[in-house]
Amino acid sequence: MLLLLSRLVFAASLLFACTSQAAALPDLQGRTILAVTENAYTPLNFVDANTGQGIGWEYDAMNEIGKRLNANIEWQLSSWDAMIQAVRQGQYDIGMDGITINAERSKQIDFSIPYMTSQQFMLVRADEDRFTDAKSFAANDDLHFGAQAGTTNFYVAVYDVLDGNEDNPRITLLETFGASVQALKSGDVDSVLMDATSARGYIGANPGMFKIVGGPLGTEDFGFIFTPESDLVAPVNAAIRSMKADGTLEALNKKWFFDYNQ
């Protein structure tokens, strides 16, 4: 009886703590926030084949942030290569596309605190047997990466796997991340580098099609991006902290990410 009572008291205290934290969040009084993404980075943001609507981890997270801050999220689309500049110029209030927080980008836009930490891995076709890691890939001049210019995936391929030459012909540049994965599927390229979260999504959505080889090639933090000196940074950060504290972010991970080790 005492054990049951203790558990009930603990559960009540946890609920009270989460409720108090939510109540302490800023109230944006119904403000409309223009959010932009690309819809090409499964499972963070992509198009539902059945409805044609944008879905994914980042959609769910940002919509939840809007609810917690009493704000209306209005979704817009942009290509990756134009997104950071468009947010910088104030065309959109907040952007997301699995964007790695780094010093160079921080000179152009403001970042939220990290909402996710991930690592880069080599995604390959399930029947791949010509290489087993980054070293054996680099040693074979017949092997090619598919990558989207200007992304973390591209720079890791250039500087962490190949020879540091950004014009290396062993990297096939494609317009979208999804196009890189399609090129891998069709055999036009031999590997695509991607963060672990996205790799899980593609493996889960395509059973028997892909696998991971080798170990992690670096750790990266993802953040939402804002127009410089935006007054939304602090409220969004507060909402992210509350979602970490009450388990919401972990629940989204379980919903959207497939563990390729199982």
PDB file of C-alpha atoms in Angstrom:
ATOM      1  CA  MET A   1       0.000   0.000   0.000  1.00  0.00           C
ATOM      2  CA  LEU A   2       2.836   2.350   0.913  1.00  0.00           C
ATOM      3  CA  LEU A   3       4.594   1.505  -2.376  1.00  0.00           C
ATOM      4  CA  LEU A   4       1.448   2.261  -4.366  1.00  0.00           C
ATOM      5  CA  LEU A   5       0.970   5.533  -2.483  1.00  0.00           C
ATOM      6  CA  SER A   6       4.590   6.516  -3.163  1.00  0.00           C
ATOM      7  CA  ARG A   7       4.163   5.850  -6.870  1.00  0.00           C
ATOM      8  CA  LEU A   8       0.972   7.912  -6.982  1.00  0.00           C
ATOM      9  CA  VAL A   9       2.677  10.786  -5.184  1.00  0.00           C
ATOM     10  CA  PHE A  10       5.632  10.600  -7.624  1.00  0.00           C
ATOM     11  CA  ALA A  11       3.327  10.552 -10.659  1.00  0.00           C
ATOM     12  CA  ALA A  12       1.362  13.506  -9.279  1.00  0.00           C
ATOM     13  CA  SER A  13       4.565  15.465  -8.626  1.00  0.00           C
ATOM     14  CA  LEU A  14       5.819  14.749 -12.187  1.00  0.00           C
ATOM     15  CA  LEU A  15       2.497  15.871 -13.674  1.00  0.00           C
ATOM     16  CA  PHE A  16       2.548  19.012 -11.536  1.00  0.00           C
ATOM     17  CA  ALA A  17       6.130  19.795 -12.576  1.00  0.00           C
ATOM     18  CA  CYS A  18       5.325  19.382 -16.298  1.00  0.00           C
ATOM     19  CA  THR A  19       2.109  21.415 -15.953  1.00  0.00           C
ATOM     20  CA  SER A  20       3.922  24.178 -14.076  1.00  0.00           C
ATOM     21  CA  GLN A  21       6.673  24.255 -16.699  1.00  0.00           C
ATOM     22  CA  ALA A  22       4.122  24.488 -19.533  1.00  0.00           C
ATOM     23  CA  ALA A  23       2.267  27.260 -17.703  1.00  0.00           C
ATOM     24  CA  ALA A  24       5.511  29.216 -17.399  1.00  0.00           C
ATOM     25  CA  LEU A  25       6.119  29.254 -21.162  1.00  0.00           C
ATOM     26  CA  PRO A  26       5.768  32.561 -23.044  1.00  0.00           C
ATOM     27  CA  ASP A  27       2.328  33.287 -24.516  1.00  0.00           C
ATOM     28  CA  LEU A  28       2.580  34.573 -28.095  1.00  0.00           C
ATOM     29  CA  GLN A  29      -1.152  35.394 -28.100  1.00  0.00           C
ATOM     30  CA  GLY A  30      -2.058  33.690 -31.341  1.00  0.00           C
ATOM     31  CA  ARG A  31       0.820  35.119 -33.353  1.00  0.00           C
ATOM     32  CA  THR A  32       1.321  33.587 -36.804  1.00  0.00           C
ATOM     33  CA  ILE A  33       4.784  32.122 -37.350  1.00  0.00           C
ATOM     34  CA  LEU A  34       5.919  31.471 -40.914  1.00  0.00           C
ATOM     35  CA  ALA A  35       7.824  28.180 -40.834  1.00  0.00           C
ATOM     36  CA  VAL A  36       9.715  26.875 -43.860  1.00  0.00           C
ATOM     37  CA  THR A  37      11.103  23.483 -44.788  1.00  0.00           C
ATOM     38  CA  GLU A  38      11.961  21.521 -47.923  1.00  0.00           C
ATOM     39  CA  ASN A  39       9.856  18.324 -47.674  1.00  0.00           C
ATOM     40  CA  ALA A  40      12.788  16.220 -48.848  1.00  0.00           C
ATOM     41  CA  TYR A  41      14.513  14.914 -45.721  1.00  0.00           C
ATOM     42  CA  THR A  42      12.823  11.742 -44.483  1.00  0.00           C
ATOM     43  CA  PRO A  43      11.810  11.327 -41.654  1.00  0.00           C
ATOM     44  CA  LEU A  44      12.272  14.926 -40.531  1.00  0.00           C
ATOM     45  CA  ASN A  45      10.197  16.451 -43.326  1.00  0.00           C
ATOM     46  CA  PHE A  46       8.691  14.793 -46.390  1.00  0.00           C
ATOM     47  CA  VAL A  47       5.487  14.411 -48.398  1.00  0.00           C
ATOM     48  CA  ASP A  48       2.889  11.858 -47.343  1.00  0.00           C
ATOM     49  CA  ALA A  49       2.298   9.747 -50.460  1.00  0.00           C
ATOM     50  CA  ASN A  50      -1.351   9.224 -49.512  1.00  0.00           C
ATOM     51  CA  THR A  51      -2.350  12.806 -48.734  1.00  0.00           C
ATOM     52  CA  GLY A  52       0.257  14.943 -50.481  1.00  0.00           C
ATOM     53  CA  GLN A  53       0.752  16.834 -47.210  1.00  0.00           C
ATOM     54  CA  GLY A  54       4.037  17.558 -45.481  1.00  0.00           C
ATOM     55  CA  ILE A  55       4.698  15.346 -42.475  1.00  0.00           C
ATOM     56  CA  GLY A  56       7.615  14.264 -40.293  1.00  0.00           C
ATOM     57  CA  TRP A  57       9.453  14.783 -37.018  1.00  0.00           C
ATOM     58  CA  GLU A  58      10.032  18.504 -37.551  1.00  0.00           C
ATOM     59  CA  TYR A  59       6.398  19.118 -38.501  1.00  0.00           C
ATOM     60  CA  ASP A  60       5.194  17.444 -35.320  1.00  0.00           C
ATOM     61  CA  ALA A  61       7.771  19.214 -33.163  1.00  0.00           C
ATOM     62  CA  MET A  62       7.085  22.671 -34.569  1.00  0.00           C
ATOM     63  CA  ASN A  63       3.321  22.250 -34.405  1.00  0.00           C
ATOM     64  CA  GLU A  64       3.676  21.232 -30.755  1.00  0.00           C
ATOM     65  CA  ILE A  65       5.880  24.266 -30.113  1.00  0.00           C
ATOM     66  CA  GLY A  66       3.136  26.417 -31.620  1.00  0.00           C
ATOM     67  CA  LYS A  67       0.556  24.919 -29.256  1.00  0.00           C
ATOM     68  CA  ARG A  68       2.757  25.461 -26.215  1.00  0.00           C
ATOM     69  CA  LEU A  69       3.473  29.065 -27.137  1.00  0.00           C
ATOM     70  CA  ASN A  70      -0.086  29.856 -28.263  1.00  0.00           C
ATOM     71  CA  ALA A  71       1.079  30.552 -31.802  1.00  0.00           C
ATOM     72  CA  ASN A  72      -0.251  29.592 -35.223  1.00  0.00           C
ATOM     73  CA  ILE A  73       2.302  27.801 -37.428  1.00  0.00           C
ATOM     74  CA  GLU A  74       1.886  28.561 -41.122  1.00  0.00           C
ATOM     75  CA  TRP A  75       3.957  26.215 -43.285  1.00  0.00           C
ATOM     76  CA  GLN A  76       5.869  27.265 -46.398  1.00  0.00           C
ATOM     77  CA  LEU A  77       8.260  25.414 -48.726  1.00  0.00           C
ATOM     78  CA  SER A  78      11.707  26.371 -50.009  1.00  0.00           C
ATOM     79  CA  SER A  79      14.618  24.651 -51.683  1.00  0.00           C
ATOM     80  CA  TRP A  80      17.567  23.923 -49.403  1.00  0.00           C
ATOM     81  CA  ASP A  81      19.971  26.225 -51.260  1.00  0.00           C
ATOM     82  CA  ALA A  82      17.644  29.221 -50.811  1.00  0.00           C
ATOM     83  CA  MET A  83      16.355  28.532 -47.294  1.00  0.00           C
ATOM     84  CA  ILE A  84      19.049  30.055 -45.086  1.00  0.00           C
ATOM     85  CA  GLN A  85      19.218  33.260 -47.113  1.00  0.00           C
ATOM     86  CA  ALA A  86      15.420  33.562 -47.172  1.00  0.00           C
ATOM     87  CA  VAL A  87      15.205  33.206 -43.391  1.00  0.00           C
ATOM     88  CA  ARG A  88      18.075  35.648 -42.976  1.00  0.00           C
ATOM     89  CA  GLN A  89      16.205  38.237 -45.043  1.00  0.00           C
ATOM     90  CA  GLY A  90      13.020  37.768 -43.009  1.00  0.00           C
ATOM     91  CA  GLN A  91      10.931  36.076 -45.697  1.00  0.00           C
ATOM     92  CA  TYR A  92      10.210  33.366 -43.121  1.00  0.00           C
ATOM     93  CA  ASP A  93      10.360  33.443 -39.321  1.00  0.00           C
ATOM     94  CA  ILE A  94      11.848  30.025 -38.730  1.00  0.00           C
ATOM     95  CA  GLY A  95      13.412  27.333 -40.908  1.00  0.00           C
ATOM     96  CA  MET A  96      14.206  23.656 -40.477  1.00  0.00           C
ATOM     97  CA  ASP A  97      15.643  20.869 -42.616  1.00  0.00           C
ATOM     98  CA  GLY A  98      17.927  18.898 -40.333  1.00  0.00           C
ATOM     99  CA  ILE A  99      20.191  21.977 -40.275  1.00  0.00           C
ATOM    100  CA  THR A 100      23.493  21.451 -38.497  1.00  0.00           C
ATOM    101  CA  ILE A 101      24.488  24.155 -36.042  1.00  0.00           C
ATOM    102  CA  ASN A 102      27.918  25.497 -36.979  1.00  0.00           C
ATOM    103  CA  ALA A 103      29.947  28.679 -36.696  1.00  0.00           C
ATOM    104  CA  GLU A 104      29.783  29.604 -40.395  1.00  0.00           C
ATOM    105  CA  ARG A 105      25.983  29.471 -40.535  1.00  0.00           C
ATOM    106  CA  SER A 106      25.729  31.290 -37.203  1.00  0.00           C
ATOM    107  CA  LYS A 107      27.274  34.320 -38.915  1.00  0.00           C
ATOM    108  CA  GLN A 108      24.208  34.522 -41.165  1.00  0.00           C
ATOM    109  CA  ILE A 109      21.274  33.446 -38.999  1.00  0.00           C
ATOM    110  CA  ASP A 110      20.391  32.703 -35.385  1.00  0.00           C
ATOM    111  CA  PHE A 111      19.967  29.135 -34.128  1.00  0.00           C
ATOM    112  CA  SER A 112      17.772  27.603 -31.490  1.00  0.00           C
ATOM    113  CA  ILE A 113      19.290  25.325 -28.893  1.00  0.00           C
ATOM    114  CA  PRO A 114      19.783  21.816 -30.348  1.00  0.00           C
ATOM    115  CA  TYR A 115      16.602  19.801 -30.693  1.00  0.00           C
ATOM    116  CA  MET A 116      18.464  16.689 -31.825  1.00  0.00           C
ATOM    117  CA  THR A 117      21.997  15.292 -31.869  1.00  0.00           C
ATOM    118  CA  SER A 118      22.954  12.886 -34.602  1.00  0.00           C
ATOM    119  CA  GLN A 119      25.921  11.337 -36.397  1.00  0.00           C
ATOM    120  CA  GLN A 120      26.830  10.848 -40.057  1.00  0.00           C
ATOM    121  CA  PHE A 121      26.761   7.311 -41.482  1.00  0.00           C
ATOM    122  CA  MET A 122      27.246   5.706 -44.889  1.00  0.00           C
ATOM    123  CA  LEU A 123      23.948   4.509 -46.346  1.00  0.00           C
ATOM    124  CA  VAL A 124      24.414   1.878 -49.088  1.00  0.00           C
ATOM    125  CA  ARG A 125      22.317  -0.640 -50.969  1.00  0.00           C
ATOM    126  CA  ALA A 126      21.534  -3.776 -48.983  1.00  0.00           C
ATOM    127  CA  ASP A 127      23.570  -6.010 -51.315  1.00  0.00           C
ATOM    128  CA  GLU A 128      26.709  -3.819 -51.245  1.00  0.00           C
ATOM    129  CA  ASP A 129      29.869  -5.899 -50.664  1.00  0.00           C
ATOM    130  CA  ARG A 130      32.655  -3.875 -52.346  1.00  0.00           C
ATOM    131  CA  PHE A 131      33.458  -1.811 -49.245  1.00  0.00           C
ATOM    132  CA  THR A 132      32.733  -1.967 -45.546  1.00  0.00           C
ATOM    133  CA  ASP A 133      33.711   1.469 -44.243  1.00  0.00           C
ATOM    134  CA  ALA A 134      34.909   4.941 -45.213  1.00  0.00           C
ATOM    135  CA  LYS A 135      38.525   3.838 -45.656  1.00  0.00           C
ATOM    136  CA  SER A 136      37.748   1.043 -48.101  1.00  0.00           C
ATOM    137  CA  PHE A 137      35.316   3.337 -49.955  1.00  0.00           C
ATOM    138  CA  ALA A 138      37.989   6.029 -50.366  1.00  0.00           C
ATOM    139  CA  ALA A 139      40.513   3.463 -51.625  1.00  0.00           C
ATOM    140  CA  ASN A 140      38.339   2.452 -54.596  1.00  0.00           C
ATOM    141  CA  ASP A 141      38.247   5.154 -57.290  1.00  0.00           C
ATOM    142  CA  ASP A 142      35.257   3.496 -58.957  1.00  0.00           C
ATOM    143  CA  LEU A 143      32.961   4.335 -56.037  1.00  0.00           C
ATOM    144  CA  HIS A 144      30.886   7.519 -55.927  1.00  0.00           C
ATOM    145  CA  PHE A 145      28.915   9.500 -53.365  1.00  0.00           C
ATOM    146  CA  GLY A 146      25.623  11.217 -54.055  1.00  0.00           C
ATOM    147  CA  ALA A 147      25.247  14.537 -52.211  1.00  0.00           C
ATOM    148  CA  GLN A 148      23.407  17.826 -52.139  1.00  0.00           C
ATOM    149  CA  ALA A 149      25.764  20.806 -52.427  1.00  0.00           C
ATOM    150  CA  GLY A 150      26.307  22.908 -49.320  1.00  0.00           C
ATOM    151  CA  THR A 151      25.072  20.302 -46.851  1.00  0.00           C
ATOM    152  CA  THR A 152      26.883  18.670 -43.951  1.00  0.00           C
ATOM    153  CA  ASN A 153      26.665  15.395 -45.878  1.00  0.00           C
ATOM    154  CA  PHE A 154      28.597  16.929 -48.760  1.00  0.00           C
ATOM    155  CA  TYR A 155      31.340  18.395 -46.581  1.00  0.00           C
ATOM    156  CA  VAL A 156      31.818  15.197 -44.583  1.00  0.00           C
ATOM    157  CA  ALA A 157      32.158  13.267 -47.866  1.00  0.00           C
ATOM    158  CA  VAL A 158      34.762  15.753 -49.118  1.00  0.00           C
ATOM    159  CA  TYR A 159      36.853  16.287 -46.017  1.00  0.00           C
ATOM    160  CA  ASP A 160      36.333  13.208 -43.841  1.00  0.00           C
ATOM    161  CA  VAL A 161      36.231  10.478 -46.487  1.00  0.00           C
ATOM    162  CA  LEU A 162      37.818  11.736 -49.721  1.00  0.00           C
ATOM    163  CA  ASP A 163      40.716  14.088 -50.446  1.00  0.00           C
ATOM    164  CA  GLY A 164      39.393  17.523 -49.434  1.00  0.00           C
ATOM    165  CA  ASN A 165      38.744  18.587 -53.032  1.00  0.00           C
ATOM    166  CA  GLU A 166      35.209  20.000 -53.275  1.00  0.00           C
ATOM    167  CA  ASP A 167      35.304  19.439 -57.041  1.00  0.00           C
ATOM    168  CA  ASN A 168      36.166  15.764 -56.684  1.00  0.00           C
ATOM    169  CA  PRO A 169      34.428  13.920 -59.553  1.00  0.00           C
ATOM    170  CA  ARG A 170      33.637  11.065 -57.181  1.00  0.00           C
ATOM    171  CA  ILE A 171      30.833  13.192 -55.727  1.00  0.00           C
ATOM    172  CA  THR A 172      27.697  13.430 -57.841  1.00  0.00           C
ATOM    173  CA  LEU A 173      25.790  16.589 -56.943  1.00  0.00           C
ATOM    174  CA  LEU A 174      22.012  16.358 -56.917  1.00  0.00           C
ATOM    175  CA  GLU A 175      19.369  19.024 -56.354  1.00  0.00           C
ATOM    176  CA  THR A 176      17.681  17.450 -53.335  1.00  0.00           C
ATOM    177  CA  PHE A 177      18.546  14.988 -50.628  1.00  0.00           C
ATOM    178  CA  GLY A 178      15.750  12.720 -51.824  1.00  0.00           C
ATOM    179  CA  ALA A 179      17.280  12.684 -55.303  1.00  0.00           C
ATOM    180  CA  SER A 180      20.568  11.473 -53.786  1.00  0.00           C
ATOM    181  CA  VAL A 181      18.807   8.542 -52.142  1.00  0.00           C
ATOM    182  CA  GLN A 182      16.982   7.757 -55.385  1.00  0.00           C
ATOM    183  CA  ALA A 183      20.335   7.751 -57.212  1.00  0.00           C
ATOM    184  CA  LEU A 184      21.642   5.300 -54.627  1.00  0.00           C
ATOM    185  CA  LYS A 185      18.606   3.084 -55.062  1.00  0.00           C
ATOM    186  CA  SER A 186      18.998   3.041 -58.851  1.00  0.00           C
ATOM    187  CA  GLY A 187      22.746   2.332 -58.710  1.00  0.00           C
ATOM    188  CA  ASP A 188      23.896   5.689 -60.076  1.00  0.00           C
ATOM    189  CA  VAL A 189      25.909   6.313 -56.904  1.00  0.00           C
ATOM    190  CA  ASP A 190      27.299   3.916 -54.321  1.00  0.00           C
ATOM    191  CA  SER A 191      26.718   5.679 -51.020  1.00  0.00           C
ATOM    192  CA  VAL A 192      24.930   8.650 -49.500  1.00  0.00           C
ATOM    193  CA  LEU A 193      26.078  10.121 -46.223  1.00  0.00           C
ATOM    194  CA  MET A 194      23.305  11.025 -43.838  1.00  0.00           C
ATOM    195  CA  ASP A 195      22.659  11.506 -40.176  1.00  0.00           C
ATOM    196  CA  ALA A 196      21.588   8.471 -38.198  1.00  0.00           C
ATOM    197  CA  THR A 197      18.041   9.735 -37.735  1.00  0.00           C
ATOM    198  CA  SER A 198      17.371  10.098 -41.435  1.00  0.00           C
ATOM    199  CA  ALA A 199      19.110   6.790 -42.197  1.00  0.00           C
ATOM    200  CA  ARG A 200      16.740   5.034 -39.811  1.00  0.00           C
ATOM    201  CA  GLY A 201      13.810   6.600 -41.605  1.00  0.00           C
ATOM    202  CA  TYR A 202      14.920   5.472 -45.061  1.00  0.00           C
ATOM    203  CA  ILE A 203      15.752   1.963 -43.890  1.00  0.00           C
ATOM    204  CA  GLY A 204      12.430   1.653 -42.115  1.00  0.00           C
ATOM    205  CA  ALA A 205      10.484   2.963 -45.116  1.00  0.00           C
ATOM    206  CA  ASN A 206      12.319   0.670 -47.574  1.00  0.00           C
ATOM    207  CA  PRO A 207      12.683  -2.776 -45.948  1.00  0.00           C
ATOM    208  CA  GLY A 208      15.483  -4.807 -47.506  1.00  0.00           C
ATOM    209  CA  MET A 209      16.648  -1.926 -49.733  1.00  0.00           C
ATOM    210  CA  PHE A 210      19.355  -0.183 -47.671  1.00  0.00           C
ATOM    211  CA  LYS A 211      21.839  -0.764 -44.877  1.00  0.00           C
ATOM    212  CA  ILE A 212      24.532   1.108 -42.961  1.00  0.00           C
ATOM    213  CA  VAL A 213      28.246   0.274 -43.266  1.00  0.00           C
ATOM    214  CA  GLY A 214      31.129   1.455 -41.125  1.00  0.00           C
ATOM    215  CA  GLY A 215      30.996   3.592 -38.020  1.00  0.00           C
ATOM    216  CA  PRO A 216      29.928   7.173 -37.342  1.00  0.00           C
ATOM    217  CA  LEU A 217      31.798   9.926 -39.165  1.00  0.00           C
ATOM    218  CA  GLY A 218      31.116  12.728 -36.733  1.00  0.00           C
ATOM    219  CA  THR A 219      28.505  14.175 -34.397  1.00  0.00           C
ATOM    220  CA  GLU A 220      26.242  17.091 -35.240  1.00  0.00           C
ATOM    221  CA  ASP A 221      23.539  19.099 -33.483  1.00  0.00           C
ATOM    222  CA  PHE A 222      20.404  20.163 -35.356  1.00  0.00           C
ATOM    223  CA  GLY A 223      18.721  23.487 -34.662  1.00  0.00           C
ATOM    224  CA  PHE A 224      15.894  25.634 -35.982  1.00  0.00           C
ATOM    225  CA  ILE A 225      17.083  28.790 -37.758  1.00  0.00           C
ATOM    226  CA  PHE A 226      15.760  32.341 -37.301  1.00  0.00           C
ATOM    227  CA  THR A 227      16.137  35.794 -38.775  1.00  0.00           C
ATOM    228  CA  PRO A 228      19.024  37.472 -36.889  1.00  0.00           C
ATOM    229  CA  GLU A 229      17.941  38.951 -33.517  1.00  0.00           C
ATOM    230  CA  SER A 230      14.504  37.341 -33.802  1.00  0.00           C
ATOM    231  CA  ASP A 231      12.322  37.648 -30.707  1.00  0.00           C
ATOM    232  CA  LEU A 232      11.200  34.046 -31.321  1.00  0.00           C
ATOM    233  CA  VAL A 233      14.496  32.448 -30.305  1.00  0.00           C
ATOM    234  CA  ALA A 234      13.924  32.606 -26.547  1.00  0.00           C
ATOM    235  CA  PRO A 235      10.286  31.368 -26.626  1.00  0.00           C
ATOM    236  CA  VAL A 236      11.134  28.488 -28.974  1.00  0.00           C
ATOM    237  CA  ASN A 237      14.107  27.535 -26.818  1.00  0.00           C
ATOM    238  CA  ALA A 238      11.854  27.490 -23.765  1.00  0.00           C
ATOM    239  CA  ALA A 239       9.396  25.227 -25.589  1.00  0.00           C
ATOM    240  CA  ILE A 240      12.187  22.857 -26.687  1.00  0.00           C
ATOM    241  CA  ARG A 241      13.406  22.599 -23.085  1.00  0.00           C
ATOM    242  CA  SER A 242       9.900  21.786 -21.882  1.00  0.00           C
ATOM    243  CA  MET A 243       9.509  19.117 -24.574  1.00  0.00           C
ATOM    244  CA  LYS A 244      12.803  17.540 -23.564  1.00  0.00           C
ATOM    245  CA  ALA A 245      11.813  17.588 -19.908  1.00  0.00           C
ATOM    246  CA  ASP A 246       8.394  15.970 -20.314  1.00  0.00           C
ATOM    247  CA  GLY A 247       9.470  13.295 -22.817  1.00  0.00           C
ATOM    248  CA  THR A 248       7.771  14.751 -25.902  1.00  0.00           C
ATOM    249  CA  LEU A 249      10.955  14.807 -28.000  1.00  0.00           C
ATOM    250  CA  GLU A 250      11.727  11.212 -27.082  1.00  0.00           C
ATOM    251  CA  ALA A 251       8.174  10.214 -28.033  1.00  0.00           C
ATOM    252  CA  LEU A 252       8.674  11.836 -31.446  1.00  0.00           C
ATOM    253  CA  ASN A 253      11.913   9.890 -31.866  1.00  0.00           C
ATOM    254  CA  LYS A 254      10.077   6.638 -31.223  1.00  0.00           C
ATOM    255  CA  LYS A 255       7.312   7.618 -33.627  1.00  0.00           C
ATOM    256  CA  TRP A 256       9.499   8.582 -36.590  1.00  0.00           C
ATOM    257  CA  PHE A 257      12.835   6.770 -36.322  1.00  0.00           C
ATOM    258  CA  PHE A 258      13.457   3.146 -37.166  1.00  0.00           C
ATOM    259  CA  ASP A 259      16.355   1.573 -35.279  1.00  0.00           C
ATOM    260  CA  TYR A 260      18.431  -0.102 -38.025  1.00  0.00           C
ATOM    261  CA  ASN A 261      20.249  -2.233 -35.439  1.00  0.00           C
ATOM    262  CA  GLN A 262      17.104  -4.191 -34.651  1.00  0.00           C
TER     263      GLN A 262
END
